[in-house]
Every structure is written in C-alpha cells, then in structure tokens.
Coordinates of C-alpha atoms in Angstrom, one line a residue:
X1 CA 70.1 101.9 8.1
X2 CA 66.8 100.3 9.8
X3 CA 65.8 99.0 13.7
X4 CA 64.1 97.3 15.9
X5 CA 62.8 96.7 19.5
X6 CA 63.2 93.7 21.7
X7 CA 62.9 92.9 25.0
X8 CA 66.4 90.8 26.2
X9 CA 67.3 88.9 28.5
X10 CA 69.9 90.1 31.8
X11 CA 72.5 87.5 29.6
X12 CA 72.2 89.2 26.7
X13 CA 72.4 92.5 27.6
X14 CA 75.5 91.8 29.3
X15 CA 76.9 89.9 26.0
X16 CA 76.1 92.9 23.8
X17 CA 77.9 95.6 25.9
X18 CA 81.0 93.3 26.3
X19 CA 83.6 94.7 23.5
X20 CA 83.3 92.7 20.1
X21 CA 85.8 91.6 18.1
X22 CA 84.3 93.7 15.3
X23 CA 84.9 96.9 16.8
X24 CA 87.9 99.0 16.8
X25 CA 88.8 99.1 20.8
X26 CA 89.6 102.6 22.1
X27 CA 88.9 104.4 18.7
X28 CA 90.2 108.3 19.1
X29 CA 88.4 110.8 17.1
X30 CA 90.1 114.2 16.4
X31 CA 90.0 117.2 14.7
X32 CA 91.9 118.9 11.9
X33 CA 92.0 122.4 10.6
X34 CA 94.8 123.9 9.3
X35 CA 93.0 127.3 8.4
X36 CA 92.9 127.7 12.1
X37 CA 96.3 126.3 13.3
X38 CA 98.3 127.7 10.2
X39 CA 96.7 130.5 8.3
X40 CA 94.9 132.5 11.4
X41 CA 96.4 131.1 14.4
X42 CA 94.9 134.2 16.0
X43 CA 91.8 132.0 16.5
X44 CA 93.5 129.2 18.0
X45 CA 93.0 130.3 21.6
X46 CA 89.4 130.5 21.5
X47 CA 88.8 127.8 19.2
X48 CA 90.9 125.1 21.0
X49 CA 88.9 124.8 24.4
X50 CA 85.8 124.4 22.1
X51 CA 87.5 121.5 20.4
X52 CA 88.2 119.6 23.8
X53 CA 84.1 120.4 24.8
X54 CA 83.3 118.5 21.7
X55 CA 85.1 115.7 22.4
X56 CA 88.1 115.6 20.6
X57 CA 90.6 113.5 21.7
X58 CA 93.6 114.5 19.5
X59 CA 94.3 117.2 16.7
X60 CA 96.4 116.7 13.6
X61 CA 98.6 119.8 13.2
X62 CA 100.6 120.2 9.9
X63 CA 104.4 121.4 10.4
X64 CA 105.1 122.5 6.9
X65 CA 108.8 122.9 6.1
X66 CA 108.9 126.0 3.9
X67 CA 106.5 127.7 6.6
X68 CA 109.1 127.1 9.3
X69 CA 112.5 127.3 7.4
X70 CA 113.9 130.1 6.5
X71 CA 114.3 131.3 2.5
X72 CA 111.5 129.1 1.2
X73 CA 111.8 131.3 -2.4
X74 CA 116.1 131.0 -2.2
X75 CA 117.7 128.1 -4.2
X76 CA 120.8 128.3 -1.7
X77 CA 120.3 127.8 2.1
X78 CA 120.4 131.1 3.9
X79 CA 123.8 132.3 5.4
X80 CA 124.2 131.2 9.0
X81 CA 120.9 128.8 8.9
X82 CA 121.8 125.9 11.0
X83 CA 118.7 123.4 10.2
X84 CA 120.0 120.8 12.6
X85 CA 119.6 123.3 15.4
X86 CA 116.0 123.3 16.5
X87 CA 116.7 126.2 18.4
X88 CA 118.4 128.1 15.5
X89 CA 116.7 131.7 15.4
X90 CA 115.7 131.4 12.0
X91 CA 113.5 128.9 12.4
X92 CA 109.8 130.2 12.7
X93 CA 108.3 127.7 15.4
X94 CA 106.0 130.3 17.0
X95 CA 102.4 129.0 15.3
X96 CA 103.3 125.6 16.1
X97 CA 104.3 126.1 19.2
X98 CA 101.3 128.1 19.9
X99 CA 99.2 125.2 19.0
X100 CA 101.0 122.8 20.6
X101 CA 100.5 124.5 23.9
X102 CA 97.4 125.2 23.7
X103 CA 96.3 121.5 22.7
X104 CA 98.2 120.4 25.7
X105 CA 96.7 122.9 27.9
X106 CA 93.2 121.3 26.8
X107 CA 94.3 117.7 27.0
X108 CA 94.0 117.1 23.1
X109 CA 96.5 115.3 22.0
X110 CA 98.6 117.1 19.3
X111 CA 99.9 114.4 16.4
X112 CA 102.3 116.4 14.1
X113 CA 102.3 116.0 10.4
X114 CA 105.9 116.9 9.1
X115 CA 105.4 117.7 5.5
X116 CA 106.2 119.9 2.8
X117 CA 105.8 122.4 1.0
X118 CA 109.7 122.7 0.6
X119 CA 112.0 125.8 0.5
X120 CA 113.6 125.7 -2.9
X121 CA 116.6 124.8 -1.6
X122 CA 115.6 121.7 -0.1
X123 CA 114.7 120.3 -3.4
X124 CA 117.5 117.7 -5.3
X125 CA 116.8 120.4 -8.2
X126 CA 116.8 123.8 -6.4
X127 CA 116.9 125.5 -10.0
X128 CA 113.5 124.3 -10.6
X129 CA 112.3 126.7 -8.0
X130 CA 109.3 124.6 -7.3
X131 CA 108.0 123.8 -4.1
X132 CA 107.0 120.4 -4.6
X133 CA 109.0 119.1 -6.8
X134 CA 111.6 116.4 -5.6
X135 CA 112.5 117.2 -2.1
X136 CA 116.0 116.0 -0.9
X137 CA 115.3 113.2 1.7
X138 CA 118.5 114.1 3.5
X139 CA 117.8 117.4 3.9
X140 CA 114.2 116.8 4.9
X141 CA 115.3 114.3 7.4
X142 CA 117.3 117.0 9.2
X143 CA 114.1 119.4 9.5
X144 CA 112.1 116.2 10.5
X145 CA 115.0 115.7 13.5
X146 CA 114.4 119.1 14.3
X147 CA 110.7 119.2 14.5
X148 CA 111.3 116.0 16.8
X149 CA 113.9 117.3 19.0
X150 CA 111.9 120.6 19.6
X151 CA 108.5 119.0 20.5
X152 CA 109.9 115.6 22.4
X153 CA 108.3 114.7 25.5
X154 CA 105.0 117.0 24.2
X155 CA 104.1 114.9 21.2
X156 CA 104.2 111.1 20.9
X157 CA 102.8 110.4 17.3
X158 CA 104.1 111.9 13.8
X159 CA 102.9 111.5 10.4
X160 CA 105.2 111.6 7.5
X161 CA 104.2 114.0 4.8
X162 CA 100.7 114.8 3.9
X163 CA 98.9 113.5 0.5
X164 CA 101.9 112.3 -1.4
X165 CA 99.9 110.9 -4.2
X166 CA 98.6 114.2 -5.1
X167 CA 100.8 116.8 -7.0
X168 CA 99.4 119.6 -5.0
X169 CA 101.9 117.9 -2.0
X170 CA 104.2 116.0 -3.9
X171 CA 105.9 116.2 -7.5
X172 CA 106.2 114.8 -9.9
X173 CA 103.8 111.9 -9.6
X174 CA 104.8 110.0 -13.1
X175 CA 107.8 109.9 -15.8
X176 CA 105.8 109.7 -18.8
X177 CA 107.5 108.9 -22.4
X178 CA 106.1 107.3 -25.6
X179 CA 102.4 107.6 -24.4
X180 CA 103.5 105.3 -21.2
X181 CA 103.9 107.0 -17.4
X182 CA 105.4 105.0 -14.9
X183 CA 104.7 106.0 -10.8
X184 CA 107.4 108.3 -9.5
X185 CA 105.9 109.7 -6.3
X186 CA 106.1 106.3 -4.4
X187 CA 109.8 105.9 -4.6
X188 CA 110.4 109.5 -3.9
X189 CA 108.0 109.1 -0.9
X190 CA 109.9 105.6 0.4
X191 CA 113.4 107.6 0.1
X192 CA 111.9 110.4 2.2
X193 CA 110.5 107.7 4.9
X194 CA 114.0 105.7 4.7
X195 CA 115.4 109.1 5.8
X196 CA 113.1 110.9 7.6
X197 CA 111.3 108.4 10.1
X198 CA 114.8 107.0 11.8
X199 CA 115.6 110.9 12.4
X200 CA 112.4 111.3 14.0
X201 CA 112.9 108.8 16.0
X202 CA 116.4 109.7 17.5
X203 CA 115.3 113.1 17.7
X204 CA 112.1 111.7 19.8
X205 CA 112.8 108.2 21.3
X206 CA 109.9 106.1 21.8
X207 CA 107.8 108.3 19.4
X208 CA 105.5 106.7 16.7
X209 CA 105.6 107.5 13.1
X210 CA 102.7 107.1 10.4
X211 CA 102.4 107.2 6.8
X212 CA 101.8 108.0 3.9
X213 CA 98.4 109.8 4.8
X214 CA 97.3 108.9 1.1
X215 CA 94.1 110.8 -0.7
X216 CA 91.4 108.3 -1.5
X217 CA 91.0 108.8 -5.2
X218 CA 93.5 109.3 -8.1
X219 CA 93.1 109.1 -11.7
X220 CA 94.4 107.3 -14.9
X221 CA 98.1 107.9 -15.0
X222 CA 98.4 109.9 -18.5
X223 CA 100.8 113.1 -17.5
X224 CA 103.5 113.4 -15.1
X225 CA 101.2 115.3 -12.3
X226 CA 98.4 113.2 -12.7
X227 CA 96.9 112.0 -9.2
X228 CA 98.1 108.5 -8.4
X229 CA 95.7 106.0 -7.1
X230 CA 96.2 105.3 -3.7
X231 CA 96.4 101.4 -3.6
X232 CA 98.7 101.8 -6.8
X233 CA 100.9 103.9 -4.8
X234 CA 101.2 101.5 -1.7
X235 CA 102.0 98.9 -4.5
X236 CA 104.4 101.0 -5.5
X237 CA 106.0 102.1 -2.1
X238 CA 106.6 98.5 -1.3
X239 CA 107.9 97.3 -4.9
X240 CA 105.0 94.7 -5.6
X241 CA 103.1 94.2 -8.3
X242 CA 99.3 94.2 -9.0
X243 CA 99.0 90.6 -7.8
X244 CA 101.0 91.9 -4.4
X245 CA 104.3 89.9 -5.6
X246 CA 107.8 91.6 -5.5
X247 CA 108.3 93.7 -8.3
X248 CA 112.1 92.7 -9.4
X249 CA 111.7 94.4 -13.2
X250 CA 111.3 97.8 -12.5
X251 CA 113.9 100.4 -12.4
X252 CA 113.0 102.2 -9.5
X253 CA 113.0 99.0 -7.5
X254 CA 116.3 97.6 -8.0
X255 CA 118.3 97.8 -4.9
X256 CA 115.0 97.7 -2.9
X257 CA 114.9 98.7 0.6
X258 CA 111.4 98.8 2.5
X259 CA 110.6 101.8 4.4
X260 CA 109.5 101.3 8.2
X261 CA 106.4 102.8 9.6
X262 CA 104.3 102.4 13.1
X263 CA 101.0 102.8 11.3
X264 CA 99.1 103.5 8.2
X265 CA 98.0 107.3 8.1
X266 CA 95.0 107.4 5.3
X267 CA 92.2 109.7 3.8
X268 CA 89.2 107.9 3.4
X269 CA 87.2 110.6 2.3
X270 CA 83.9 109.7 0.3
X271 CA 83.4 112.9 -1.5
X272 CA 79.6 113.0 -2.5
X273 CA 79.2 109.1 -1.8
X274 CA 77.3 107.9 1.3
X275 CA 79.4 106.1 3.8
X276 CA 78.6 102.4 2.6
X277 CA 79.2 103.2 -1.4
X278 CA 82.9 101.9 -2.6
X279 CA 84.6 103.8 -5.4
X280 CA 84.2 102.3 -8.6
X281 CA 87.9 102.0 -9.6
X282 CA 89.5 99.2 -7.6
X283 CA 92.7 101.2 -6.9
X284 CA 90.7 103.9 -5.2
X285 CA 89.4 103.4 -1.8
X286 CA 87.3 105.3 0.5
X287 CA 85.4 105.1 4.1
X288 CA 83.5 101.5 2.6
X289 CA 86.5 100.1 0.8
X290 CA 88.2 99.1 3.9
X291 CA 88.2 95.6 2.8
X292 CA 90.5 96.6 -0.3
X293 CA 92.5 98.7 1.6
X294 CA 93.2 96.7 4.2
X295 CA 94.3 93.6 1.7
X296 CA 96.7 95.8 -0.1
X297 CA 98.3 97.0 3.2
X298 CA 98.5 93.2 4.2
X299 CA 99.6 92.2 1.0
X300 CA 102.2 94.7 0.7
X301 CA 103.5 93.7 4.2
X302 CA 103.6 90.2 3.4
X303 CA 105.9 90.5 0.6
X304 CA 108.2 92.5 2.6
X305 CA 107.3 95.8 1.0
X306 CA 106.8 97.6 4.3
X307 CA 107.9 96.8 7.6
X308 CA 105.8 97.6 11.2
X309 CA 108.0 99.6 13.5
X310 CA 106.0 98.3 16.0
X311 CA 106.6 94.3 15.3
X312 CA 107.6 92.8 12.3
X313 CA 104.9 90.3 12.7
X314 CA 102.2 92.8 13.5
X315 CA 99.3 93.9 10.9
X316 CA 99.2 97.4 10.7
X317 CA 96.7 99.5 12.2
X318 CA 95.1 102.2 10.4
X319 CA 94.7 106.2 11.1
X320 CA 92.2 108.1 9.2
X321 CA 93.8 111.2 9.9
X322 CA 91.4 113.0 7.4
X323 CA 87.7 112.6 6.7
X324 CA 84.9 114.6 6.1
X325 CA 82.0 115.6 4.1
X326 CA 81.6 119.1 1.8
X327 CA 78.6 120.9 2.2
X328 CA 76.7 122.8 -0.4
X329 CA 76.1 125.2 0.5
X330 CA 78.8 126.7 -0.2
X331 CA 79.8 124.2 -2.8
X332 CA 77.6 123.6 -5.4
X333 CA 80.0 120.9 -7.0
X334 CA 81.1 118.3 -4.4
X335 CA 78.8 119.5 -1.4
X336 CA 76.0 117.1 0.0
X337 CA 72.9 119.2 1.6
X338 CA 74.0 120.0 5.5
X339 CA 71.6 117.7 6.8
X340 CA 73.4 114.7 4.8
X341 CA 76.8 115.9 6.3
X342 CA 75.2 115.8 9.8
X343 CA 73.6 112.1 9.2
X344 CA 76.7 111.0 7.2
X345 CA 79.5 111.8 9.7
X346 CA 77.6 109.9 12.3
X347 CA 76.9 107.1 9.6
X348 CA 80.8 107.0 9.0
X349 CA 81.8 107.1 12.6
X350 CA 79.7 103.9 13.4
X351 CA 81.4 102.4 9.9
X352 CA 84.6 103.3 11.1
X353 CA 84.1 101.7 14.7
X354 CA 83.2 98.5 13.3
X355 CA 86.5 98.5 11.1
X356 CA 88.7 96.6 13.5
X357 CA 92.1 98.0 12.5
X358 CA 91.1 101.9 12.5
X359 CA 92.4 103.3 15.8
X360 CA 91.6 107.1 14.7
X361 CA 89.0 108.8 13.1
X362 CA 90.0 113.0 12.4
X363 CA 87.1 115.5 11.5
X364 CA 88.2 118.0 8.8
X365 CA 87.3 120.5 9.1
X366 CA 86.0 122.5 12.0
X367 CA 85.3 125.7 9.8
X368 CA 84.9 125.8 6.4
X369 CA 88.1 127.6 4.0
X370 CA 86.9 130.8 2.7
X371 CA 85.1 130.6 -1.1
X372 CA 87.7 132.1 -3.7
X373 CA 86.8 135.3 -5.1
X374 CA 90.1 135.0 -7.3
X375 CA 89.0 135.0 -10.9
X376 CA 92.1 133.2 -11.7
X377 CA 91.6 130.0 -9.2
X378 CA 89.0 127.5 -8.8
X379 CA 86.4 129.2 -6.6
X380 CA 85.7 126.2 -4.4
X381 CA 89.5 125.3 -4.2
X382 CA 89.6 124.9 -0.7
X383 CA 87.1 122.7 1.6
X384 CA 83.7 123.3 2.9
X385 CA 83.6 120.3 5.5
X386 CA 83.7 122.4 8.6
X387 CA 81.2 122.0 11.0
X388 CA 80.9 125.8 10.9
X389 CA 80.5 127.5 8.0
X390 CA 83.3 130.3 7.3
X391 CA 81.2 133.1 8.7
X392 CA 81.2 131.2 12.0
X393 CA 77.7 129.9 11.6
X394 CA 77.0 126.7 12.6
X395 CA 76.2 123.7 10.6
X396 CA 73.6 121.0 12.0
X397 CA 76.6 118.6 12.3
X398 CA 78.2 120.9 15.0
X399 CA 75.3 120.0 17.1
X400 CA 75.4 116.3 16.3
X401 CA 79.2 115.7 16.4
X402 CA 79.6 115.6 20.3
X403 CA 77.0 112.9 20.3
X404 CA 77.2 110.4 17.2
X405 CA 74.0 107.7 17.1
X406 CA 73.2 105.6 14.1
X407 CA 71.1 102.7 13.8
X408 CA 71.6 99.8 11.3
X409 CA 69.5 97.7 10.1
X410 CA 70.8 95.4 7.3
X411 CA 68.4 94.7 4.0
X412 CA 66.9 91.7 5.0
X413 CA 67.1 91.6 8.3
X414 CA 64.7 92.5 11.1
X415 CA 67.6 92.9 14.2
X416 CA 69.4 96.1 14.2
X417 CA 72.3 97.6 16.2
X418 CA 71.8 100.8 17.8
X419 CA 75.3 102.1 18.4
X420 CA 76.2 105.8 20.0
X421 CA 79.0 107.7 21.8
X422 CA 79.0 110.4 24.3
X423 CA 82.0 112.6 23.8
X424 CA 84.5 112.9 25.6
X425 CA 84.1 109.4 26.6
X426 CA 83.9 108.2 30.4
X427 CA 80.8 106.3 31.9
X428 CA 77.8 108.0 31.4
X429 CA 74.3 106.9 31.7
X430 CA 72.2 107.1 28.3
X431 CA 68.2 106.6 28.1
X432 CA 67.7 105.4 24.5
X433 CA 64.2 105.7 23.1
X434 CA 62.1 104.8 20.3
X435 CA 58.8 106.2 19.0
X436 CA 56.6 107.4 16.1
X437 CA 56.4 110.6 15.0
X438 CA 57.1 113.1 18.1
X439 CA 55.9 110.6 20.3
X440 CA 58.9 108.6 22.2
X441 CA 59.2 105.9 25.0
X442 CA 62.4 104.4 26.8
X443 CA 63.7 101.6 24.8
X444 CA 67.2 100.9 27.0
X445 CA 69.1 102.8 29.7
X446 CA 72.8 101.8 29.3
X447 CA 75.9 102.8 30.5
X448 CA 78.6 103.9 28.3
X449 CA 82.0 102.6 28.4
X450 CA 85.2 104.1 29.1
X451 CA 85.4 105.6 25.5
X452 CA 82.1 106.4 25.9
X453 CA 80.1 104.2 23.5
X454 CA 77.5 101.8 23.7
X455 CA 75.9 99.4 21.7
X456 CA 72.9 96.6 21.5
X457 CA 71.0 94.8 19.0
X458 CA 67.0 95.4 18.8
X459 CA 63.9 94.2 16.5
X460 CA 62.4 96.5 14.3
X461 CA 58.8 95.0 13.1
X462 CA 57.9 98.3 11.6
X463 CA 59.2 101.8 10.8
X464 CA 60.5 102.9 14.2
X465 CA 62.6 106.4 15.0
X466 CA 65.2 106.1 17.8
X467 CA 67.0 108.8 19.6
X468 CA 69.1 108.9 22.9
X469 CA 69.2 111.5 25.8
X470 CA 72.0 111.9 28.6
X471 CA 72.7 114.6 31.2
X472 CA 75.7 117.0 29.8
X473 CA 77.0 119.8 31.4
X474 CA 75.6 121.3 34.2
X475 CA 73.3 118.7 34.2
X476 CA 71.4 119.8 31.4
X477 CA 69.7 117.0 29.0
X478 CA 71.1 116.2 25.8
X479 CA 69.4 114.8 22.8
X480 CA 70.7 113.0 20.0
X481 CA 69.5 113.1 16.4
X482 CA 66.9 110.7 15.5
X483 CA 67.4 108.0 13.0
X484 CA 64.1 106.5 11.5
X485 CA 64.6 103.1 10.0
X486 CA 62.1 100.1 8.5
X487 CA 62.8 96.7 7.9
X488 CA 62.6 96.2 3.8
X489 CA 59.1 95.3 2.3
X490 CA 58.9 91.5 1.3
X491 CA 58.7 91.5 -2.4
X492 CA 55.0 90.5 -3.3
X493 CA 54.6 87.4 -5.3
X494 CA 51.4 86.8 -7.3
X495 CA 50.8 83.3 -9.2
X496 CA 50.1 84.0 -12.6
X497 CA 46.5 83.1 -13.7
X498 CA 46.0 80.4 -16.7

C-alpha cells in the first residue's frame, strides 16, 4: 500500500495499459442482499435500479427450497403437490419472480443460488423435523430442475447450495464417536451435486452450475455440528487426503463418483483482517489465501475428485459470490471502522483483480441486517456489512464503491501500481492526480478499458497522495477516494564505536 511518480515513454504507456497475465480479465462485480430480495421484497423495486447505477453487473439471489415449496413444516409432502411441475399452484415463486424481472429490466444478471433450508418432507429423515438435516438428493434434484425450467432463458448461471460447510445450512457436519469426528457434510454435498447438477442442466440446457459456495473459516472437528474448514471440505468432497492423493480408505469414499461443476463458488470473507492478511489455519482460506485455495482446488481436480463441466482439462474459474466487511458501528465484535470498510473493499477489489482465475466478486450486503433485539438470540447474529446502515443512512463505502481506487507499493519497492475502475464499465477518460495535503496536480490522463479498469506504474520517492476524477452522470465530476502511500524508510546502520 504505497506509490510513485514518473514520466513514462509512449511505449511503456501502451505496455502497461494492455491486459496482463496477472489480472482477471472481465471480472464482474455484483451484489447479494437476501434481506432485500427475500425478507423485504417490497424494497426491491426502489433498490435494484440503484444497484445498476452503482455499477453492479450481477446479483446473486437465494432460491430457498422451504420458502418456495409448500408444507415446509410437514413431514409428508402436501397432497396434490407435484414438485416436478414448476407451474404447480402450490409453489410460491412470487418473490423470486419479482427480483429476476426487476434485475433483467435494469440489465443486471441474476445468478440463482438453489439451496436449503429444506422442507421437513425433503429430508432423508423427515421425522427429525430439522430444516437443515440430511436433505434428500433425489427430491432436491426435482426442485432444482423445477427452478431451472421456470427461469430458463432468463437465467444462465446457478450456484448449488449455500455454505454447506456450516451447520447453519447443512447438518450434520460430522459423525462423532469415541472422541473422533469424521466428515459427513462434504459427502452429503457430493450426492446433492451428483443429482442436482444434471437436473438443472436438463431444465435449462446450456446453463452453468457453480459450487460449493463455502464459507472461508471453520473450526476444529470436535462435535457433529462444528463448522468444517473449507479446504478440508474440498478434499473430502473429492475423496482425497491431506496430501491430495485419492482416498481409498474412508468408508464414505467407497464407490466414489466425482461431482461435476462448471466453476468454483467461494466466500473469501476476511472478517476483521486486512485484505493482504491470511488466516492462520492452513485449511481456512480468505481473500489473501488465494494461493492455497487454488492449490487445493487444482489438487482435487488432478486427483479426479472433481470434474470441470466446461472442459475436463481446464482449471476451474473461481467466483467469489460473497465478500464484505462488517462495520462497527453497529457490530463491536466483528466489525471494522466504516473508514476501514471503504478502504478495504477497494483494496479487496484490487487484490481480486490480480488473482488470475477470479471471474466474479460480489459485495455482501447492500443494507445491514437489523440488530437483533431478542434476548434469546445473538444480538449481532445477522450481517452488518452493508454499504448502508439498516436505517438507510449511507456508509463511506457507498460513495467509493462505484469507483474503487488503490495504489499498491510493495515493501522495499519504489515503483507502485496505480489501479482503479469506473463502474459500470465502458471507456471513460480518467484524470489521475497526485499531491500533498489538499493540493493536487495531474499525474496522468488515461482511458479505461471495456470493463472500466485502468492500471499503470508510477514511482514514489516520498509520501504522496493519489486520487482520480472523471465525468459522471450529467457531466458531474466524480472524485475517487484519496490513497496516500510512502516508500519504506531504509533501516539506519550505525557503525559501532570501538
């Protein structure tokens, strides 16, 4: 996080504006806010146009089985209900229909995450009356196909389940006996994928299906519903061991058949860590842990534990379908300051752009979840990662989100990368300025690429501030956030006196 100034030759200008192997070409930005799309759909008509104006390319929308299908609290399927018929009047598609229609009207691509919670009758053990417990793969596939048939022609991309490594979404996570716990959830997920992925593609030919949309952090396997660490989940999903070799010992891997996905969906949340700080446990992986995430994905694929449906020989693209920073206020436990949220979301966009296989980065959320007032629940059990507080007041990140800007000066270097984007994409003329205090001068005028990005090197010899400006809607000048960087001071060396 630092920077520089220098005059570039024309040849160098052309070189640095060309696409590079280290960038993710065409990376989409998007939004996910299930509070708006699921719990308060009456807000969607006024909010979704703002999503488009803010530069969102896509929106992830949960399609929750027990919300759409009837009789969620029954242990037997309702009489007369035909789950294979998407037009059955007992299905409740209205909230999803509304959101999909509004998104398409604004030119924002809907990505449907087909997931639990499950109706009790959709469990392999319905008598348990638990809406996360052992979903029936065959019945879920029928529902998934109905979703695909209903939205075929309007939706092209689907995600299979949400955070199956958390007991909040899938149970049990482990089977425990004699003080030892073995994974269950990855094998449940594999059966879901083996049934539901071909069902979705039968209902919507040509569609792509991503998964498994894992949360970035787990915990030690000490109970049936401990959170499974994501990289351990991926290995178990593909029946490979810790050294990424085929697991032929585990009972759950007998008769193994690999699941097929068209891309890896993942939630690289960093909680309170800066975007360049990875997690300590080697089986957790946040945004900074991209190298070990792709190492695991590639190792599982190489061991034939997971098949790329787009091309068996192609490495998986990665789609970050949730990412965000919670803020304090309102969350004093897992929140960063609102100023940090604004800066770190821009830094995160730069980091994701530099991760070659990342194709999607989706902000979670638009508006904070409400703070819980129930005495029997966690007060901050929801998420407070919105660009707006729950009361509708904007956070600083709302202003910076449409025009992320970062200046990266690696430690020990004197040349920085100046990076930014104007959302939505398209060619725009950007004036990058440098300065000290409140005084700025023009450093460089650049034209963004088709996705609205610009990127070039510059030299930093002292503490310098940077920002960029461009003409926004109605010709109004828009100014980015200011990023201040400085070269690290050389360590002083004093000769010892004799």
